[in-house]
Short mmCIF file of C-alpha atoms and ligand atoms in Angstrom, two decimals:
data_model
loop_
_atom_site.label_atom_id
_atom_site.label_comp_id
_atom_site.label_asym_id
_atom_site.label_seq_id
_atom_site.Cartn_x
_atom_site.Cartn_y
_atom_site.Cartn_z
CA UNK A 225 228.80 173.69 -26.44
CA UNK A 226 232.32 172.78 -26.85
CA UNK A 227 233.98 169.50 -25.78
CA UNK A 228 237.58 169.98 -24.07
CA UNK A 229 239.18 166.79 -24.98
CA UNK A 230 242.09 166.49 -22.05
CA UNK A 231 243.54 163.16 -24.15
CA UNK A 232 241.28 160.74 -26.47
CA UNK A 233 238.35 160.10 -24.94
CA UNK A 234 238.98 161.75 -21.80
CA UNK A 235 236.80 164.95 -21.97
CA UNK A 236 236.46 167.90 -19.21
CA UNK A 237 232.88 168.30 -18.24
CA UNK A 238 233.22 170.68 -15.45
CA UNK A 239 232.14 174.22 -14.41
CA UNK A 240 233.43 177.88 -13.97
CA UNK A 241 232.94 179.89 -10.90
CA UNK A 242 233.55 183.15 -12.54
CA UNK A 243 232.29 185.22 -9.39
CA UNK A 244 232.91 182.73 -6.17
CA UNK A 245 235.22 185.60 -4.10
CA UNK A 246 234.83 182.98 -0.55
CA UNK A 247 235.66 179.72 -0.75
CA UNK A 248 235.28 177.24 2.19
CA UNK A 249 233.29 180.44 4.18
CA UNK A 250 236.07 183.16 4.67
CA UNK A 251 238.74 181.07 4.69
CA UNK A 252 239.85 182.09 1.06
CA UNK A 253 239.48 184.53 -0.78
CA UNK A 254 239.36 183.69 -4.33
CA UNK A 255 239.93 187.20 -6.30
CA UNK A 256 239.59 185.19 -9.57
CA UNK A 257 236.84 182.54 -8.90
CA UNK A 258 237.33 178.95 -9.27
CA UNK A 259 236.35 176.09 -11.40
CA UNK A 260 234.52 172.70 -10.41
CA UNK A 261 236.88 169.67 -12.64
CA UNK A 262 235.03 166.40 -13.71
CA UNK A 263 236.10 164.33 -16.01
CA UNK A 264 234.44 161.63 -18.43
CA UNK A 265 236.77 159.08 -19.47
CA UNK A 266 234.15 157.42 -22.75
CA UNK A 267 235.54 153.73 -23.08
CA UNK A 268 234.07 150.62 -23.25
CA UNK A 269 232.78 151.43 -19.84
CA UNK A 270 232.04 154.92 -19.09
CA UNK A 271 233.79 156.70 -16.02
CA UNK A 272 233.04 160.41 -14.52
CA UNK A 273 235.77 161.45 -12.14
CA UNK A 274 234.60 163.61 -9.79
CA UNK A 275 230.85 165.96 -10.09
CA UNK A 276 230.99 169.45 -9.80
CA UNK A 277 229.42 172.01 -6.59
CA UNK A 278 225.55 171.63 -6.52
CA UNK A 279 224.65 175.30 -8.27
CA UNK A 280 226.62 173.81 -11.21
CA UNK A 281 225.08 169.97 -11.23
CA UNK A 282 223.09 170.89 -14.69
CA UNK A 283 226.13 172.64 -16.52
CA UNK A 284 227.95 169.46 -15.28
CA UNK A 285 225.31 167.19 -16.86
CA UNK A 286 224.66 169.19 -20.51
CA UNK A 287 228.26 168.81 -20.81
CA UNK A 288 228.22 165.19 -20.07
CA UNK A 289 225.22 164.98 -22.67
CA UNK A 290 227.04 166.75 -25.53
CA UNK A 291 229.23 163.75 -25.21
CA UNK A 292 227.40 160.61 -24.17
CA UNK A 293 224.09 160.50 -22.77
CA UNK A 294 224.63 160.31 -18.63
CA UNK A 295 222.42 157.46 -18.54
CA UNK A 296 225.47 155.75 -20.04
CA UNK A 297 227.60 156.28 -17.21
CA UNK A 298 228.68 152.86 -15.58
CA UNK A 299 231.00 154.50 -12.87
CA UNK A 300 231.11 157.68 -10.63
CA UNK A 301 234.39 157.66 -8.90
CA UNK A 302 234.27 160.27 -6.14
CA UNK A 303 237.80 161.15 -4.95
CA UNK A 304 236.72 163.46 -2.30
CA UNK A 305 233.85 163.87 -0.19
CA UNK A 306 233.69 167.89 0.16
CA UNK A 307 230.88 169.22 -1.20
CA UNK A 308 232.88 171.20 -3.79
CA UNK A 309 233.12 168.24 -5.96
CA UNK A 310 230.69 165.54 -4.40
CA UNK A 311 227.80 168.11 -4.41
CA UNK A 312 226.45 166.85 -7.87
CA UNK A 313 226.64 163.25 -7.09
CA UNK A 314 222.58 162.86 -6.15
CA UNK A 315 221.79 164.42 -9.19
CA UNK A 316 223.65 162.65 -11.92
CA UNK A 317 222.82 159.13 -9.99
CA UNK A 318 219.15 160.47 -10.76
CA UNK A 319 219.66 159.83 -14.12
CA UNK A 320 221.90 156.77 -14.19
CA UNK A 321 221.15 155.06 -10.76
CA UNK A 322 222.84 151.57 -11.31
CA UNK A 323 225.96 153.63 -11.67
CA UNK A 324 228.47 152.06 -9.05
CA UNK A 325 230.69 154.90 -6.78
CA UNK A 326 233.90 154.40 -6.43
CA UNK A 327 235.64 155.89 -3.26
CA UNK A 328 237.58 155.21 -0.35
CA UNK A 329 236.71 153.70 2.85
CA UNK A 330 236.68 156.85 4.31
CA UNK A 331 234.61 158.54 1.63
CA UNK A 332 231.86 156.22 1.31
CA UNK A 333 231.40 157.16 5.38
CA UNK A 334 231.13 160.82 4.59
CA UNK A 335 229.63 160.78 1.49
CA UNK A 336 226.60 158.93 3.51
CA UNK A 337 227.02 161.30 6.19
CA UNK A 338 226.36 164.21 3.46
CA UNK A 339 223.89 162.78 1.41
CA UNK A 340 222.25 159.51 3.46
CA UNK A 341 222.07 158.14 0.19
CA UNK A 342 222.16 153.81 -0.42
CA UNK A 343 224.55 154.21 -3.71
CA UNK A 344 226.53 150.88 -4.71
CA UNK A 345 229.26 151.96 -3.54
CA UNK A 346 232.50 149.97 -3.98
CA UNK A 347 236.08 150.75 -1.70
CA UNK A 348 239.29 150.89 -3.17
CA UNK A 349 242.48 150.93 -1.77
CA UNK A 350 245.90 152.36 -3.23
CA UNK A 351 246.68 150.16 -6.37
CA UNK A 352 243.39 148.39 -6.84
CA UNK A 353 242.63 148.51 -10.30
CA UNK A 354 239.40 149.56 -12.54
CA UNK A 355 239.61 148.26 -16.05
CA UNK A 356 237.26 150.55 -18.21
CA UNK A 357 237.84 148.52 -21.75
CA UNK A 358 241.64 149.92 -23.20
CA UNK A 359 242.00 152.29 -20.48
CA UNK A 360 242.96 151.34 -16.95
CA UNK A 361 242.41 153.93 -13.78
CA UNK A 362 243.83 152.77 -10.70
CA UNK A 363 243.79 154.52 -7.23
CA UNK A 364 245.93 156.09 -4.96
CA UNK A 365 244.79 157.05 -1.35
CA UNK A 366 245.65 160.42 -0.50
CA UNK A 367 244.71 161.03 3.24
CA UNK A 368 244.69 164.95 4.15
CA UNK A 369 245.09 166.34 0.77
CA UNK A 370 242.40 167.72 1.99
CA UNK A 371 240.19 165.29 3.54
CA UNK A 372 241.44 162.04 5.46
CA UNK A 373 239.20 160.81 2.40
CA UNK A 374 241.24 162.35 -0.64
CA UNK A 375 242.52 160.33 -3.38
CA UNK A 376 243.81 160.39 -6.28
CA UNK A 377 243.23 158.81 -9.74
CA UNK A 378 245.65 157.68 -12.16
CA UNK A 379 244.90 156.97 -15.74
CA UNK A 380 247.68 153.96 -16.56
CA UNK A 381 247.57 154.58 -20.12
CA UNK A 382 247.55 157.91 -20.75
CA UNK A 383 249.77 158.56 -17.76
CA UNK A 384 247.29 160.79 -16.50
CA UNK A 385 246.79 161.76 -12.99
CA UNK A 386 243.62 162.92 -11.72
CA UNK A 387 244.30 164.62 -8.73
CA UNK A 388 241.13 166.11 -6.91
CA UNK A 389 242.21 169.07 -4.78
CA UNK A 390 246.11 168.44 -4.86
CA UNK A 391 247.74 170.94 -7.69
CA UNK A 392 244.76 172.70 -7.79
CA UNK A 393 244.25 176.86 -8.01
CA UNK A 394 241.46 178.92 -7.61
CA UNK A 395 241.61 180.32 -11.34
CA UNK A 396 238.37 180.90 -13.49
CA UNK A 397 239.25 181.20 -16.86
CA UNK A 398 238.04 180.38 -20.72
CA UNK A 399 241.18 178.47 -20.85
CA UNK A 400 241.53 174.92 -19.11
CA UNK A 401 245.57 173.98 -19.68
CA UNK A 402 248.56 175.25 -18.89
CA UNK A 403 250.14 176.19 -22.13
CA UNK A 404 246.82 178.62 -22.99
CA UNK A 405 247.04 181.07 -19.92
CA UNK A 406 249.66 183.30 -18.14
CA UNK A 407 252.09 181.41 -16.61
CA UNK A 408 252.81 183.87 -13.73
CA UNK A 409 249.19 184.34 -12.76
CA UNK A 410 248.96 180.48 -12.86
CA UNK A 411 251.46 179.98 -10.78
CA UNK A 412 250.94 182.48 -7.89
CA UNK A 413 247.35 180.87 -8.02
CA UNK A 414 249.17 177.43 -7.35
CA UNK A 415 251.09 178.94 -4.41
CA UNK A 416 248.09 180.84 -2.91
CA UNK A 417 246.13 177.95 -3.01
CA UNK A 418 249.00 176.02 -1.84
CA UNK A 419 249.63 178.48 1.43
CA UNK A 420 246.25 178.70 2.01
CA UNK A 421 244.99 174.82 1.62
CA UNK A 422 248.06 172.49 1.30
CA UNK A 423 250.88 173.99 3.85
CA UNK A 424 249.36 172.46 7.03
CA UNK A 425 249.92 169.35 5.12
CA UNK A 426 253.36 169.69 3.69
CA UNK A 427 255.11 166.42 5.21
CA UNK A 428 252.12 164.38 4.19
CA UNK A 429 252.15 165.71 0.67
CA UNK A 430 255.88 165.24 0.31
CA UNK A 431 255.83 161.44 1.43
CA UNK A 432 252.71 161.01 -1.04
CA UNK A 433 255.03 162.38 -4.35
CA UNK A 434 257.90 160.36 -2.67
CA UNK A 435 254.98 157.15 -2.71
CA UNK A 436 253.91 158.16 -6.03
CA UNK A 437 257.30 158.18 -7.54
CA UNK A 438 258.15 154.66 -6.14
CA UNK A 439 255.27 153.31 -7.89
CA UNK A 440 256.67 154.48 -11.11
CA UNK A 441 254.02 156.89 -11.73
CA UNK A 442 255.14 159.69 -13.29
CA UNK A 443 252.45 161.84 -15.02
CA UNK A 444 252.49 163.66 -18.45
CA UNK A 445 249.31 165.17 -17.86
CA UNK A 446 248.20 166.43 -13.82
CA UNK A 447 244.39 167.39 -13.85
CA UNK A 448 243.58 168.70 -10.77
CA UNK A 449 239.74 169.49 -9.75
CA UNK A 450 240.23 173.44 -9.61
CA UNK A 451 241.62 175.45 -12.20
CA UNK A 452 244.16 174.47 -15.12
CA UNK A 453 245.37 171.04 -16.20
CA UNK A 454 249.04 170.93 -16.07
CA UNK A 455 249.95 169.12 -19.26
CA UNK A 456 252.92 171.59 -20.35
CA UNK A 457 254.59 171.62 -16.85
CA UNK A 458 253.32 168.82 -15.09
CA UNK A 459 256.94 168.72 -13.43
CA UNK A 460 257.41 171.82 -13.19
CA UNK A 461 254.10 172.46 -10.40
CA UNK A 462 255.68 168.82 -8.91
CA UNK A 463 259.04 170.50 -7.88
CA UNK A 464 257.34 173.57 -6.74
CA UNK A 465 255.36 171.80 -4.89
CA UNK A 466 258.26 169.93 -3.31
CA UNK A 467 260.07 172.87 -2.13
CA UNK A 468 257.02 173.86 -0.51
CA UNK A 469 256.42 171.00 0.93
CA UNK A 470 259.91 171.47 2.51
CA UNK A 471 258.76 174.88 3.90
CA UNK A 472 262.22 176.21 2.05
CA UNK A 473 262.05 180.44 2.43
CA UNK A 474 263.99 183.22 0.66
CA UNK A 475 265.61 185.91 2.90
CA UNK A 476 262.20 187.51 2.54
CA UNK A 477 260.58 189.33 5.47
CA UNK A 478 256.64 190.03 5.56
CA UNK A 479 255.80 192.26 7.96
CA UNK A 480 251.77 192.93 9.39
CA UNK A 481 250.63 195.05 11.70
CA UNK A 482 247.46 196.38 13.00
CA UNK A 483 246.73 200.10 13.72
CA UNK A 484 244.05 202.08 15.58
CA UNK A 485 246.07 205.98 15.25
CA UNK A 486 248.63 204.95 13.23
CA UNK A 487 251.58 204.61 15.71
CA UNK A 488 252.16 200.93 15.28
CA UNK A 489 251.64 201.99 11.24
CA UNK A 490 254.51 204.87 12.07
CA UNK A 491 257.12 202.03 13.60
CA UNK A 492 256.10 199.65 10.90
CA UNK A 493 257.28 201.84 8.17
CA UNK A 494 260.68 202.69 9.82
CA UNK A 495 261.52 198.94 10.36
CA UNK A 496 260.51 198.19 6.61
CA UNK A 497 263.41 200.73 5.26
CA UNK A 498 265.72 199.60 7.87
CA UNK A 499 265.17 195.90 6.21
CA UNK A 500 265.70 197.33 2.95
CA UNK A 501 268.92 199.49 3.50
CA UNK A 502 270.31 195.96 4.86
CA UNK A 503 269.39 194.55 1.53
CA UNK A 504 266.36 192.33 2.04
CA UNK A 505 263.44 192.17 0.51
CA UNK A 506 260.17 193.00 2.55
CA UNK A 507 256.22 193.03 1.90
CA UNK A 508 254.36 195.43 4.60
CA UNK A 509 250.86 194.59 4.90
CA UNK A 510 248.66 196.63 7.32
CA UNK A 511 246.58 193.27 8.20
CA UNK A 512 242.91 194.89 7.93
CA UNK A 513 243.60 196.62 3.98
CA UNK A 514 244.80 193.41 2.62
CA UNK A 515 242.89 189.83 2.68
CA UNK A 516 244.63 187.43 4.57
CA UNK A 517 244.49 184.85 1.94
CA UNK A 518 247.61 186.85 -0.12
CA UNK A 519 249.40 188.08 2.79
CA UNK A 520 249.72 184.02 4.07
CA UNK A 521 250.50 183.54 0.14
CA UNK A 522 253.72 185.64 0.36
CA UNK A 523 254.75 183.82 3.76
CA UNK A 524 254.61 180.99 2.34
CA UNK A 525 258.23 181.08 1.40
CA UNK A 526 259.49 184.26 3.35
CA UNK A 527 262.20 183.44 6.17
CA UNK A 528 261.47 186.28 8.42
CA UNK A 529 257.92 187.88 9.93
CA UNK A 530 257.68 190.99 11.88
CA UNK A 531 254.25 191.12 13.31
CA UNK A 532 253.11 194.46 15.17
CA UNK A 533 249.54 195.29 17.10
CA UNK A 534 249.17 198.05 19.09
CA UNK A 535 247.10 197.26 22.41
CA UNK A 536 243.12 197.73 22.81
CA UNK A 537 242.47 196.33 26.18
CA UNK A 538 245.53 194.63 27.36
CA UNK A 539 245.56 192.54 24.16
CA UNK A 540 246.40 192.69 20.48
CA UNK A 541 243.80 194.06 17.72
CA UNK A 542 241.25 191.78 16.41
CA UNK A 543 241.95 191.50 13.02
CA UNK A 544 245.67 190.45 14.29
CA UNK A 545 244.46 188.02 16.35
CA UNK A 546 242.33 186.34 13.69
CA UNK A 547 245.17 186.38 11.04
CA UNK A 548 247.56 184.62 13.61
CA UNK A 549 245.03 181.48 14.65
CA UNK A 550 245.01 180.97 10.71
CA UNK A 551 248.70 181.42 10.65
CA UNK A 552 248.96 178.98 13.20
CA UNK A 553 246.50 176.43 11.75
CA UNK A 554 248.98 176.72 8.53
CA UNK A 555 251.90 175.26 10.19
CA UNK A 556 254.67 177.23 9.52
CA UNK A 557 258.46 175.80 10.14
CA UNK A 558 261.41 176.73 10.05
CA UNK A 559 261.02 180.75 10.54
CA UNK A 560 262.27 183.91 12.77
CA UNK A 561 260.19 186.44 13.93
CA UNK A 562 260.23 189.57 15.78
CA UNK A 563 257.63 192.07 17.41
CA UNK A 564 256.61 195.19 17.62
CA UNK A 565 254.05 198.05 18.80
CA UNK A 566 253.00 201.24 20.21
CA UNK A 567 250.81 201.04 23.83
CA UNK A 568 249.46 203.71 26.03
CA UNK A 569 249.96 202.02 29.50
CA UNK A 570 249.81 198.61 31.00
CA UNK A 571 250.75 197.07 26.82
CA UNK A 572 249.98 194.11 26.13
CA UNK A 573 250.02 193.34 22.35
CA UNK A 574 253.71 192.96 21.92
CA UNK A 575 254.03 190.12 24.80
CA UNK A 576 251.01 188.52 23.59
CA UNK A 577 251.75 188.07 20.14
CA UNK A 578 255.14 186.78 21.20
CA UNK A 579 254.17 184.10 23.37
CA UNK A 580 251.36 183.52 20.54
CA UNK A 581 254.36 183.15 17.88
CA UNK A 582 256.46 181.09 20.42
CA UNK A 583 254.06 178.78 20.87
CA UNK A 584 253.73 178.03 17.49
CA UNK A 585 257.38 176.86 17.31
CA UNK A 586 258.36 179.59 15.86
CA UNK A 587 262.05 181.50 16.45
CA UNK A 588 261.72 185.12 18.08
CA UNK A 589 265.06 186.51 16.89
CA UNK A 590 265.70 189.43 19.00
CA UNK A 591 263.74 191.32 21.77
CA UNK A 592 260.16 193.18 20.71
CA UNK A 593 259.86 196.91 20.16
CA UNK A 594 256.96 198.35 22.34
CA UNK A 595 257.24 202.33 22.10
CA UNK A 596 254.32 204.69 24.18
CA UNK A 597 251.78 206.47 22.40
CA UNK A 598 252.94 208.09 19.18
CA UNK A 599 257.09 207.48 18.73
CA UNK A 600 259.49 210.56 18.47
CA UNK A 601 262.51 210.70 16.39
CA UNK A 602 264.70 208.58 18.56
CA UNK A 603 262.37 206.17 18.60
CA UNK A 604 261.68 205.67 15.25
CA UNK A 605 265.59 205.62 14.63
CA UNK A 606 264.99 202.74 17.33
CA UNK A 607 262.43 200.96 14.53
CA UNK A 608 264.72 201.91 11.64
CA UNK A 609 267.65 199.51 13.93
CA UNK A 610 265.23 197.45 14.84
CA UNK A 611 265.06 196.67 10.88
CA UNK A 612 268.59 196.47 10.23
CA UNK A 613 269.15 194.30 13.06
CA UNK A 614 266.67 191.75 12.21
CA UNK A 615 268.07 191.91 8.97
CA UNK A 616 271.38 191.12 9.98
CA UNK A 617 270.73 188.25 12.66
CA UNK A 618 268.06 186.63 9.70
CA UNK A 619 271.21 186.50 7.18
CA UNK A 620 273.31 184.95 10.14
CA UNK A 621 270.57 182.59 10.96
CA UNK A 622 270.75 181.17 7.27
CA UNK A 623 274.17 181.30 6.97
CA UNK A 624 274.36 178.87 9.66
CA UNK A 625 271.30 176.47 8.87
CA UNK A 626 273.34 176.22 5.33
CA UNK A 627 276.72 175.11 7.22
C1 FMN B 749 239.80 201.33 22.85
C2 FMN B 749 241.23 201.39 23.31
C3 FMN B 749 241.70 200.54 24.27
C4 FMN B 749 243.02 200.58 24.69
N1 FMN B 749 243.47 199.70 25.63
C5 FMN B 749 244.76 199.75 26.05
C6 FMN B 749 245.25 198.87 27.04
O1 FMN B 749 244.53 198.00 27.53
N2 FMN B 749 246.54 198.93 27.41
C7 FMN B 749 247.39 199.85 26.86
O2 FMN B 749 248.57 199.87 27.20
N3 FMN B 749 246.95 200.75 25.93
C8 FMN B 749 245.67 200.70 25.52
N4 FMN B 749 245.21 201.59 24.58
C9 FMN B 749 246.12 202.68 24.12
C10 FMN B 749 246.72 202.37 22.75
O3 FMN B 749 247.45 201.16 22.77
C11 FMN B 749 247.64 203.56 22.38
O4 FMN B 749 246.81 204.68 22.12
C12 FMN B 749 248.55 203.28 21.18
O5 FMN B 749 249.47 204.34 21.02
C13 FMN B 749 247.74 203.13 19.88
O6 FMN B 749 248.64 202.83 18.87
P1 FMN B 749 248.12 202.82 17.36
O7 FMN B 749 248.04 204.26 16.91
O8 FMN B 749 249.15 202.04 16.63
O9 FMN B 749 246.78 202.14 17.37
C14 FMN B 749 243.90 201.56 24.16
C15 FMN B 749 243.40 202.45 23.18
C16 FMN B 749 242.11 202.36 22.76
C17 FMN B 749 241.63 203.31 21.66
FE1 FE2 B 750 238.66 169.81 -0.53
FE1 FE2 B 751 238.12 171.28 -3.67
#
């Protein structure tokens, strides 16, 4: 087995998810798998950052042997409680039980309330320091990215930031750094991940690099617990993140809808080349052929959503209705919408989708569409207007945001 050396003496001792396709349930869906991160820093005192998901605690541990034996280890610091990365932590105290845990306040409550286990555990706050011999780690609480009992490690020495679930992507590959795989799958992994997991928590994750910055901590080397280590771009993933973080959008429109005969479908596809004669570029999802987790990944920066449903019972479809309560738990700010669909009587859809959007905070930019039963030519010259017009008022609308 080979040992991934991250810097001297800091060695990679995680695992690959090759086929994991639903993380955290259904939440996401991770088309290329995901990897569990630890990391064994071997100094005079010997450190593993973070365990691995339970089905992978053995991997974890022959790793951890091919390097030092894991009776060795003098501290487990646990940066986050969820299982994806604490689920190994029984295990390896098995075979090194005077092994003290570091965590937070916050995770030494959960990890008890996952595991009911009476570990030496030890709370640290943001800047306490651990010395481990030449190397120093010291911690850096990072409530809600993802748990309110996230944080991060930083490596003093070898400016090295060890950042649990923050800059992470759901990317299984033979490769574990930046400068060994595509950089374009890389980074739409970073921005699915980051739609899917971090936007809710956008203003908290931009004060944290604004924190982190005033401490004078900047990183040459971001190892994350999921996918690739940064050590290329480490800035690079640090300004995407803060323009995400800003919720800054292209004049990009994504537009879903939800069919039963394909009349809604029909109205969608008129709108989407009335967007693109006015110049803009759109993505058209029909909501139930493509997973939610890449459609939310392209709204993460797109100004403009057009969201259609035709109505089943004086309601929107299902599928729609799902995809906009994890919309809404994503947070979204600063974007226009606009609605649209076909109905055979009472409707239903359209009104409910906009008072759904409104509530959210979101913009509707100009009255819905809602066409009877299967639309004839006028009205689908009505969608093809509708299209432009968004179009137009969505350039407008950033126009004047940028005076
Ligand atoms: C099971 C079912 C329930 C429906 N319920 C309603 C309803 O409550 N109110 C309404 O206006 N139309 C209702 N409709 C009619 C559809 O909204 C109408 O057929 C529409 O044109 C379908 O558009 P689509 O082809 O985009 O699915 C219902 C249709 C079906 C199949
Ligand atoms: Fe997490
Ligand atoms: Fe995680």
């Amino acid at each position: 087995m080979k040992k991934t050396e991250v810097v001297p003496d800091v060695y990679w001792v995680g695992a690959v998810d090759w086929n994991i396709r639903k993380f955290h349930g259904e939440t996401f869906i991770s088309n290329r798998g995901t990897t569990y991160n630890s990391y064994l820093i071997t100094d005079e005192k010997v450190a593993l950052v973070d365990t691995v998901y339970t089905p992978f605690a053995d991997e974890m541990i022959e790793r951890i042997r091919h390097i030092v034996p894991p009776e060795k280890i003098d501290y487990i610091i646990a940066n986050h409680v969820e299982m994806d990365h604490s689920g190994s932590l029984a295990k390896i105290l098995n075979l090194c039980p005077k092994a003290k845990v570091f965590c937070t306040a916050k995770g030494k409550e959960g990890l008890y309330k996952h595991y009911y286990g009476n570990w030496d555990f030890h709370v640290v706050k943001t800047g306490d320091k651990l010395s481990l011999g030449k190397k120093t780690l010291t911690f850096i609480e990072a409530p809600m990215i993802h748990w309110p009992d996230s944080m991060f490690s930083y490596l003093i020495e070898d400016e090295l930031l060890l950042s649990n679930d923050g800059f992470g992507q759901h990317l299984a590959t033979s490769e574990r750094f930046d400068d060994e795989v595509d950089e374009g799958v890389l980074m739409d992994e970073a921005k699915k991940y980051y739609a899917n997991i971090i936007w809710p928590f956008s203003s908290i994750v931009f004060k944290k690099i604004d924190e982190i910055t005033k401490l004078n901590i900047s990183p040459k080397i971001i190892a994350p617990a999921h996918g690739i280590i940064w050590r290329k771009s480490p800035g690079r993933i640090i300004e995407r993140y803060m323009s995400w973080t800003k919720n800054e959008s292209e004049n990009k429109v994504i537009v879903v809808f939800e069919t039963m005969w394909g009349s809604t479908g029909k109205m969608a596809g008129k709108i989407v080349e009335g967007l693109i004669d006015a110049g803009i570029r759109v993505q058209l999802y029909d909501v139930t052929k493509t997973v939610r987790t890449e459609i939310i990944k392209e709204m993460l920066d797109a100004k403009g959503y057009i969201l259609g449903s035709s109505t089943h019972d004086n309601d929107m479809l299902p599928t729609i209705a799902g995809f906009l309560t994890f919309l809404r738990c994503m947070k979204p700010k600063n974007r226009v919408a606009s609605v649209f669909g076909s109905h055979g009587w009472g409707g239903g859809a359209v009104r409910n989708i906009e008072n759904f959007l409104k509530d959210m905070g979101i913009e509707i930019l100009q009255p819905s569409l809602a066409v009877q039963y299967a639309p004839d030519e006028a009205e689908l010259e009505k969608c093809y207007e509708f299209g432009l017009n968004f179009a137009s008022l969505l350039l407008k609308n950033k126009i004047m945001q940028n005076v």
